[in-house]
PDB file of C-alpha atoms in Angstrom:
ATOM      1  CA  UNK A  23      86.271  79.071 126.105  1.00 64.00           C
ATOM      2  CA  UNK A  24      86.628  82.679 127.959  1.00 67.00           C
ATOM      3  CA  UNK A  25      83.237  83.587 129.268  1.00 64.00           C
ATOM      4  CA  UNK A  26      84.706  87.044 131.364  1.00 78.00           C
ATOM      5  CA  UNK A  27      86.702  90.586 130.954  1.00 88.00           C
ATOM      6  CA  UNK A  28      86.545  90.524 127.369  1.00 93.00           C
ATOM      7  CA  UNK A  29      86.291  93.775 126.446  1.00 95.00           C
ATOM      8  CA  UNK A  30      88.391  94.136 123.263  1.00 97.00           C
ATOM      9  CA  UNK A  31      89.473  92.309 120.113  1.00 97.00           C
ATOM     10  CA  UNK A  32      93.203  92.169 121.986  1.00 97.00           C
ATOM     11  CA  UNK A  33      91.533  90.523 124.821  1.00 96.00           C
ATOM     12  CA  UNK A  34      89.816  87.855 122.228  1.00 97.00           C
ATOM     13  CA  UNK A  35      93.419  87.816 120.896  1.00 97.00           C
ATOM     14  CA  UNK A  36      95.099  86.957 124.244  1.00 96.00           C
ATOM     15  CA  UNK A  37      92.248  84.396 125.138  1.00 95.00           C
ATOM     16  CA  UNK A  38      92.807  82.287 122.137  1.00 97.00           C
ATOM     17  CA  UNK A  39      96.827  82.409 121.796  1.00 97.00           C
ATOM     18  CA  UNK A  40      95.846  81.194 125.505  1.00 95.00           C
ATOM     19  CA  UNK A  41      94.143  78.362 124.104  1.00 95.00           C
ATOM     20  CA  UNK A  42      90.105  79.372 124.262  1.00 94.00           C
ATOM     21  CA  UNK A  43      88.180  77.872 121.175  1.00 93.00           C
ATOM     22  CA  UNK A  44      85.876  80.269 121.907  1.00 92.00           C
ATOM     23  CA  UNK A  45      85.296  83.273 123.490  1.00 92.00           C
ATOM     24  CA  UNK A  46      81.930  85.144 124.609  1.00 91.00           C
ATOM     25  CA  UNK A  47      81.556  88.877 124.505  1.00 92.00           C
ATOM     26  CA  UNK A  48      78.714  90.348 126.454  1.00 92.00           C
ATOM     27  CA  UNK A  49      79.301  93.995 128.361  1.00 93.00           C
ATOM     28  CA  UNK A  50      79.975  95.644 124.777  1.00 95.00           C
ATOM     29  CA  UNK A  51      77.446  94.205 122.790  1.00 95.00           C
ATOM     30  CA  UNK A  52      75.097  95.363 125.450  1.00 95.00           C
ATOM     31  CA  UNK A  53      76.648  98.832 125.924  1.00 96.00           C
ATOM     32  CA  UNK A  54      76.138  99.021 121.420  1.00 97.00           C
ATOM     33  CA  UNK A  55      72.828  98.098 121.889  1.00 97.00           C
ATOM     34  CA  UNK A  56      72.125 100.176 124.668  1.00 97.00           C
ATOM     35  CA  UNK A  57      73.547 103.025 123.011  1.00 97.00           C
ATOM     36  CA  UNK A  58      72.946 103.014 119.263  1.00 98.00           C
ATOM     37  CA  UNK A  59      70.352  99.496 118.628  1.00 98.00           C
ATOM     38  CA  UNK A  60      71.145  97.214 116.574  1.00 98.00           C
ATOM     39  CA  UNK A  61      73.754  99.896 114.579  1.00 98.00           C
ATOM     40  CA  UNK A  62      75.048 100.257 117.872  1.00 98.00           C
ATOM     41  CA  UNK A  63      75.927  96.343 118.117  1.00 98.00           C
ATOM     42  CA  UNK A  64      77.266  96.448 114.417  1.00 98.00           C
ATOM     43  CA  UNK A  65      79.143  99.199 115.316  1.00 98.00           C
ATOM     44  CA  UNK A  66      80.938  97.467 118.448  1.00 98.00           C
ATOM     45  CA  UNK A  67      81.224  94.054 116.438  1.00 97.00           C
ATOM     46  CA  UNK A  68      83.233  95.800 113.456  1.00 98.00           C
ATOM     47  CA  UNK A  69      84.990  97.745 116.176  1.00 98.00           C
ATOM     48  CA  UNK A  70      85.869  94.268 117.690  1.00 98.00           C
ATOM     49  CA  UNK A  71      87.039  92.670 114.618  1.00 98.00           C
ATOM     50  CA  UNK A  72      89.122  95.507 113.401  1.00 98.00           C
ATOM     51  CA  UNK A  73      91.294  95.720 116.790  1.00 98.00           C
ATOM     52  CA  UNK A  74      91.668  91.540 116.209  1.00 98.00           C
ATOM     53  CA  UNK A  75      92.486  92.022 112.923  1.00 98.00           C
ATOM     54  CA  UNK A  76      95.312  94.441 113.677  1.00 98.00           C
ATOM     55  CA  UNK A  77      96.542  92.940 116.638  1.00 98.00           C
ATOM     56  CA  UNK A  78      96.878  89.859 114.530  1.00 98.00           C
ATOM     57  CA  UNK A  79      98.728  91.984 111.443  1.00 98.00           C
ATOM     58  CA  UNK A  80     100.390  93.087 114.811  1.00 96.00           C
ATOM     59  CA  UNK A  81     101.782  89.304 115.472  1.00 96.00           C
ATOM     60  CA  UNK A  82     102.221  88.613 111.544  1.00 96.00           C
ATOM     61  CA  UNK A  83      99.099  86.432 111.460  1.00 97.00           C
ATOM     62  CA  UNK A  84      96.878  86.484 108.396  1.00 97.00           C
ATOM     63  CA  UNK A  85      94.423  83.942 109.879  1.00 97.00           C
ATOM     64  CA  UNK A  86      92.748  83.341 113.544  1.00 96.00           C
ATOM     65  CA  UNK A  87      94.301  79.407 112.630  1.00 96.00           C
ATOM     66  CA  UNK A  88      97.778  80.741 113.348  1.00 97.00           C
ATOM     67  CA  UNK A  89      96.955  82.120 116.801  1.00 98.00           C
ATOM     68  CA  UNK A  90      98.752  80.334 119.610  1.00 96.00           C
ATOM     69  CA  UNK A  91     100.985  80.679 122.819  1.00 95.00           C
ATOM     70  CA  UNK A  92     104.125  81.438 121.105  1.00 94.00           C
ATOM     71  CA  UNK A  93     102.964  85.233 120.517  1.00 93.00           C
ATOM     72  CA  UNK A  94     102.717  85.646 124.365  1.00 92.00           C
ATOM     73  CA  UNK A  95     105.422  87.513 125.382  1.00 84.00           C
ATOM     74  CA  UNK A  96     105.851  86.909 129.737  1.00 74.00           C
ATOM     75  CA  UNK A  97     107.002  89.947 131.227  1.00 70.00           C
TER      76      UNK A  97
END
């Protein structure tokens, strides 16, 4: 798992094709919840999930499953 500096659904992206099973996202939720309550959190969780979900579209990936190292690209 990746318990640090995950700040967007590309991050959660990059942690898993790294090889996380998990990751844990804390600084946003609280900044949602901070900001707007519980709509707030909703609001950073569907944020979340649509940047994964394009970043994955992105990679041609239709499921988290297919995630791995080979859509790293070292620069």
């Amino acid at each position: 798992f990746v318990d640090t500096g995950i700040r967007s659904g590309t991050d959660v992206l990059k942690a898993l094709a790294l090889g996380a099973r998990a990751v844990f996202i804390g600084r946003p939720i609280l900044y949602g919840l901070a900001s707007g309550g519980q709509d707030g959190v909703r609001r950073v969780l569907d944020i979340l999930k649509r940047e994964l979900v394009y970043d994955m579209a992105c990679c041609g990936l239709t499921s988290i499953d297919q995630i791995n190292k080979d859509i790293l690209y070292k620069h």
